[in-house]
Structures are given as structure tokens and as C-alpha cells.
PDB file of C-alpha atoms in Angstrom:
ATOM      1  CA  MET A 848     158.688-252.678-128.331  1.00 53.00           C
ATOM      2  CA  PRO A 849     159.689-254.348-124.982  1.00 59.00           C
ATOM      3  CA  GLU A 850     163.287-252.972-125.717  1.00 69.00           C
ATOM      4  CA  VAL A 851     161.969-249.356-125.917  1.00 56.00           C
ATOM      5  CA  LEU A 852     159.945-249.876-122.974  1.00 57.00           C
ATOM      6  CA  ALA A 853     162.926-251.019-120.761  1.00 59.00           C
ATOM      7  CA  LEU A 854     164.772-248.273-121.996  1.00 61.00           C
ATOM      8  CA  ALA A 855     162.256-245.799-121.171  1.00 60.00           C
ATOM      9  CA  ASN A 856     161.973-247.449-117.576  1.00 56.00           C
ATOM     10  CA  HIS A 857     165.709-247.394-117.015  1.00 56.00           C
ATOM     11  CA  ALA A 858     165.657-243.418-118.252  1.00 58.00           C
ATOM     12  CA  LEU A 859     162.791-242.790-116.066  1.00 60.00           C
ATOM     13  CA  SER A 860     163.574-244.091-112.925  1.00 59.00           C
ATOM     14  CA  PRO A 861     165.489-242.609-110.137  1.00 61.00           C
ATOM     15  CA  PRO A 862     168.765-244.066-109.042  1.00 62.00           C
ATOM     16  CA  PRO A 863     168.758-246.774-106.442  1.00 58.00           C
ATOM     17  CA  LEU A 864     169.105-245.752-102.862  1.00 60.00           C
ATOM     18  CA  ARG A 865     172.856-246.213-101.610  1.00 66.00           C
ATOM     19  CA  ALA A 866     173.721-249.545-101.440  1.00 73.00           C
ATOM     20  CA  THR A 867     173.777-251.037 -97.794  1.00 85.00           C
ATOM     21  CA  THR A 868     173.568-254.446 -96.589  1.00 91.00           C
ATOM     22  CA  GLU A 869     169.803-254.146 -95.518  1.00 91.00           C
ATOM     23  CA  HIS A 870     169.201-253.106 -99.313  1.00 91.00           C
ATOM     24  CA  ASP A 871     171.460-255.622-100.843  1.00 93.00           C
ATOM     25  CA  ASP A 872     169.763-258.364 -98.449  1.00 95.00           C
ATOM     26  CA  ALA A 873     166.215-256.928 -99.638  1.00 95.00           C
ATOM     27  CA  ARG A 874     166.854-256.808-103.601  1.00 94.00           C
ATOM     28  CA  ARG A 875     168.088-260.505-103.262  1.00 95.00           C
ATOM     29  CA  LEU A 876     164.679-261.047-101.554  1.00 97.00           C
ATOM     30  CA  VAL A 877     162.594-259.065-104.076  1.00 97.00           C
ATOM     31  CA  ALA A 878     164.665-260.908-106.818  1.00 96.00           C
ATOM     32  CA  THR A 879     163.794-264.486-105.603  1.00 96.00           C
ATOM     33  CA  PHE A 880     160.080-262.849-105.056  1.00 97.00           C
ATOM     34  CA  VAL A 881     159.737-261.889-108.588  1.00 96.00           C
ATOM     35  CA  ASP A 882     161.584-265.103-110.214  1.00 95.00           C
ATOM     36  CA  GLY A 883     158.617-267.050-108.368  1.00 96.00           C
ATOM     37  CA  LEU A 884     155.980-264.976-110.158  1.00 96.00           C
ATOM     38  CA  ASP A 885     157.257-266.085-113.585  1.00 93.00           C
ATOM     39  CA  TRP A 886     157.820-262.885-114.927  1.00 92.00           C
ATOM     40  CA  ASN A 887     159.906-261.839-117.461  1.00 91.00           C
ATOM     41  CA  VAL A 888     161.863-258.997-115.391  1.00 92.00           C
ATOM     42  CA  ASP A 889     165.226-257.825-116.685  1.00 91.00           C
ATOM     43  CA  PRO A 890     167.631-258.332-113.542  1.00 91.00           C
ATOM     44  CA  THR A 891     169.198-254.834-113.994  1.00 88.00           C
ATOM     45  CA  SER A 892     165.413-253.273-113.957  1.00 89.00           C
ATOM     46  CA  PRO A 893     165.424-250.209-111.729  1.00 89.00           C
ATOM     47  CA  ALA A 894     162.033-251.264-110.708  1.00 90.00           C
ATOM     48  CA  LEU A 895     163.674-254.235-108.642  1.00 93.00           C
ATOM     49  CA  ASP A 896     165.738-251.637-106.764  1.00 91.00           C
ATOM     50  CA  ALA A 897     162.539-249.337-106.161  1.00 90.00           C
ATOM     51  CA  LEU A 898     160.843-252.833-104.876  1.00 94.00           C
ATOM     52  CA  ALA A 899     164.037-253.259-102.681  1.00 94.00           C
ATOM     53  CA  ASN A 900     163.871-249.581-101.430  1.00 91.00           C
ATOM     54  CA  ALA A 901     160.037-249.894-100.460  1.00 93.00           C
ATOM     55  CA  LEU A 902     160.694-253.343 -98.541  1.00 95.00           C
ATOM     56  CA  VAL A 903     163.641-251.809 -96.559  1.00 94.00           C
ATOM     57  CA  ALA A 904     161.392-248.687 -95.714  1.00 92.00           C
ATOM     58  CA  LEU A 905     158.765-251.135 -94.702  1.00 94.00           C
ATOM     59  CA  GLN A 906     160.691-253.267 -92.517  1.00 94.00           C
ATOM     60  CA  THR A 907     162.199-249.962 -90.829  1.00 92.00           C
ATOM     61  CA  ALA A 908     158.610-248.949 -90.273  1.00 94.00           C
ATOM     62  CA  VAL A 909     156.857-252.175 -89.167  1.00 94.00           C
ATOM     63  CA  GLY A 910     159.574-254.571 -88.419  1.00 95.00           C
ATOM     64  CA  PRO A 911     160.683-257.673 -90.294  1.00 94.00           C
ATOM     65  CA  CYS A 912     158.545-258.853 -93.105  1.00 95.00           C
ATOM     66  CA  GLY A 913     159.645-260.398 -96.614  1.00 96.00           C
ATOM     67  CA  PRO A 914     158.573-259.321 -99.973  1.00 96.00           C
ATOM     68  CA  GLU A 915     155.660-261.578 -99.801  1.00 96.00           C
ATOM     69  CA  VAL A 916     153.756-258.266 -98.464  1.00 96.00           C
ATOM     70  CA  PHE A 917     153.838-257.116-102.092  1.00 96.00           C
ATOM     71  CA  MET A 918     151.766-260.391-103.339  1.00 97.00           C
ATOM     72  CA  PRO A 919     148.234-258.769-103.484  1.00 97.00           C
ATOM     73  CA  TYR A 920     149.913-255.948-105.577  1.00 95.00           C
ATOM     74  CA  ALA A 921     151.834-258.394-107.895  1.00 96.00           C
ATOM     75  CA  GLN A 922     148.652-260.310-108.223  1.00 96.00           C
ATOM     76  CA  ALA A 923     146.685-256.826-109.378  1.00 96.00           C
ATOM     77  CA  ALA A 924     149.501-255.874-111.686  1.00 93.00           C
ATOM     78  CA  GLU A 925     149.277-259.212-113.501  1.00 94.00           C
ATOM     79  CA  GLN A 926     145.495-259.089-113.903  1.00 95.00           C
ATOM     80  CA  LEU A 927     145.823-255.534-115.323  1.00 94.00           C
ATOM     81  CA  ALA A 928     148.666-256.638-117.450  1.00 90.00           C
ATOM     82  CA  ARG A 929     146.418-259.556-118.904  1.00 90.00           C
ATOM     83  CA  PHE A 930     143.418-257.184-119.251  1.00 92.00           C
ATOM     84  CA  GLU A 931     145.536-254.871-121.190  1.00 89.00           C
ATOM     85  CA  LEU A 932     147.201-257.450-123.665  1.00 86.00           C
ATOM     86  CA  ASP A 933     143.605-258.751-124.297  1.00 87.00           C
ATOM     87  CA  SER A 934     142.356-255.423-125.186  1.00 85.00           C
ATOM     88  CA  VAL A 935     145.317-255.081-127.506  1.00 80.00           C
ATOM     89  CA  ASP A 936     144.945-258.283-128.968  1.00 70.00           C
ATOM     90  CA  ALA A 937     141.347-257.404-129.503  1.00 70.00           C
ATOM     91  CA  ARG A 938     141.721-254.182-131.235  1.00 70.00           C
ATOM     92  CA  GLN A 939     144.340-255.724-133.628  1.00 69.00           C
ATOM     93  CA  THR A 940     141.834-258.239-134.693  1.00 69.00           C
ATOM     94  CA  GLN A 941     139.315-255.909-135.021  1.00 68.00           C
ATOM     95  CA  ASN A 942     141.656-253.739-137.366  1.00 65.00           C
ATOM     96  CA  LEU A 943     142.774-256.919-139.156  1.00 61.00           C
ATOM     97  CA  GLN A 944     139.036-257.552-139.771  1.00 63.00           C
ATOM     98  CA  SER A 945     138.409-254.107-140.882  1.00 65.00           C
ATOM     99  CA  LEU A 946     141.117-254.010-143.650  1.00 60.00           C
ATOM    100  CA  ARG A 947     140.090-257.192-144.943  1.00 65.00           C
ATOM    101  CA  SER A 948     136.236-256.351-145.158  1.00 66.00           C
ATOM    102  CA  SER A 949     137.494-252.760-146.980  1.00 63.00           C
ATOM    103  CA  SER A 950     139.580-254.776-149.455  1.00 61.00           C
ATOM    104  CA  GLU A 951     136.919-256.971-150.271  1.00 59.00           C
ATOM    105  CA  PRO A 952     135.377-256.375-153.913  1.00 58.00           C
TER     106      PRO A 952
END
């Protein structure tokens, strides 16, 4: 399943902006930031380029800043992911219980 989601993510993501020194620097900062979150992210994920593009745009608009500005969003995303995974686990448990009770004599 994760492979299918990764393929869909690559297929649906817009191409990264043209390579610039700013983008390359932001890409390295973003990769380090995501590594620090201890998330399992493919280093070729287009989401990293999108985040780097957002960081460059933010730096252009407000001045020097790093990827730590994304921490509240990362924390919210992690909470949401945990909730969704827990609800999938709960549904699977309910389905297994239903199967067991329906197969009992």
C-alpha cells in the first residue's frame, strides 16, 4: 500500500521549480527538518520539493527563516495521521470481531 501511495504522490505532484541556489539550500534544510521529525519520507518525494518551494517563497516574502516555521503544521499533520491510523486499526478490529462472531455456530 505505501508503494501505491508514493506512486500516486509522484504522479499528481507538480514538477519542482527550476533549480536555484536558494531552492537547493532550502531543499537541504527541509530534508534535515523532516529527518529530525523521524518520519519515513522517501528522499525523492516531490513533497520535499514543494516544501522547499514554500520555504523559498516565505523567505522572499518575510525575510530569513528556516523550516522550523513549519513545525506547527508538522505536529498537526502527525496528530491527524495518528488519528487516521488508529481509526483504521479500530475498524479492522471490528471487522475481525464481526467475522469471528458470524462464523461461530
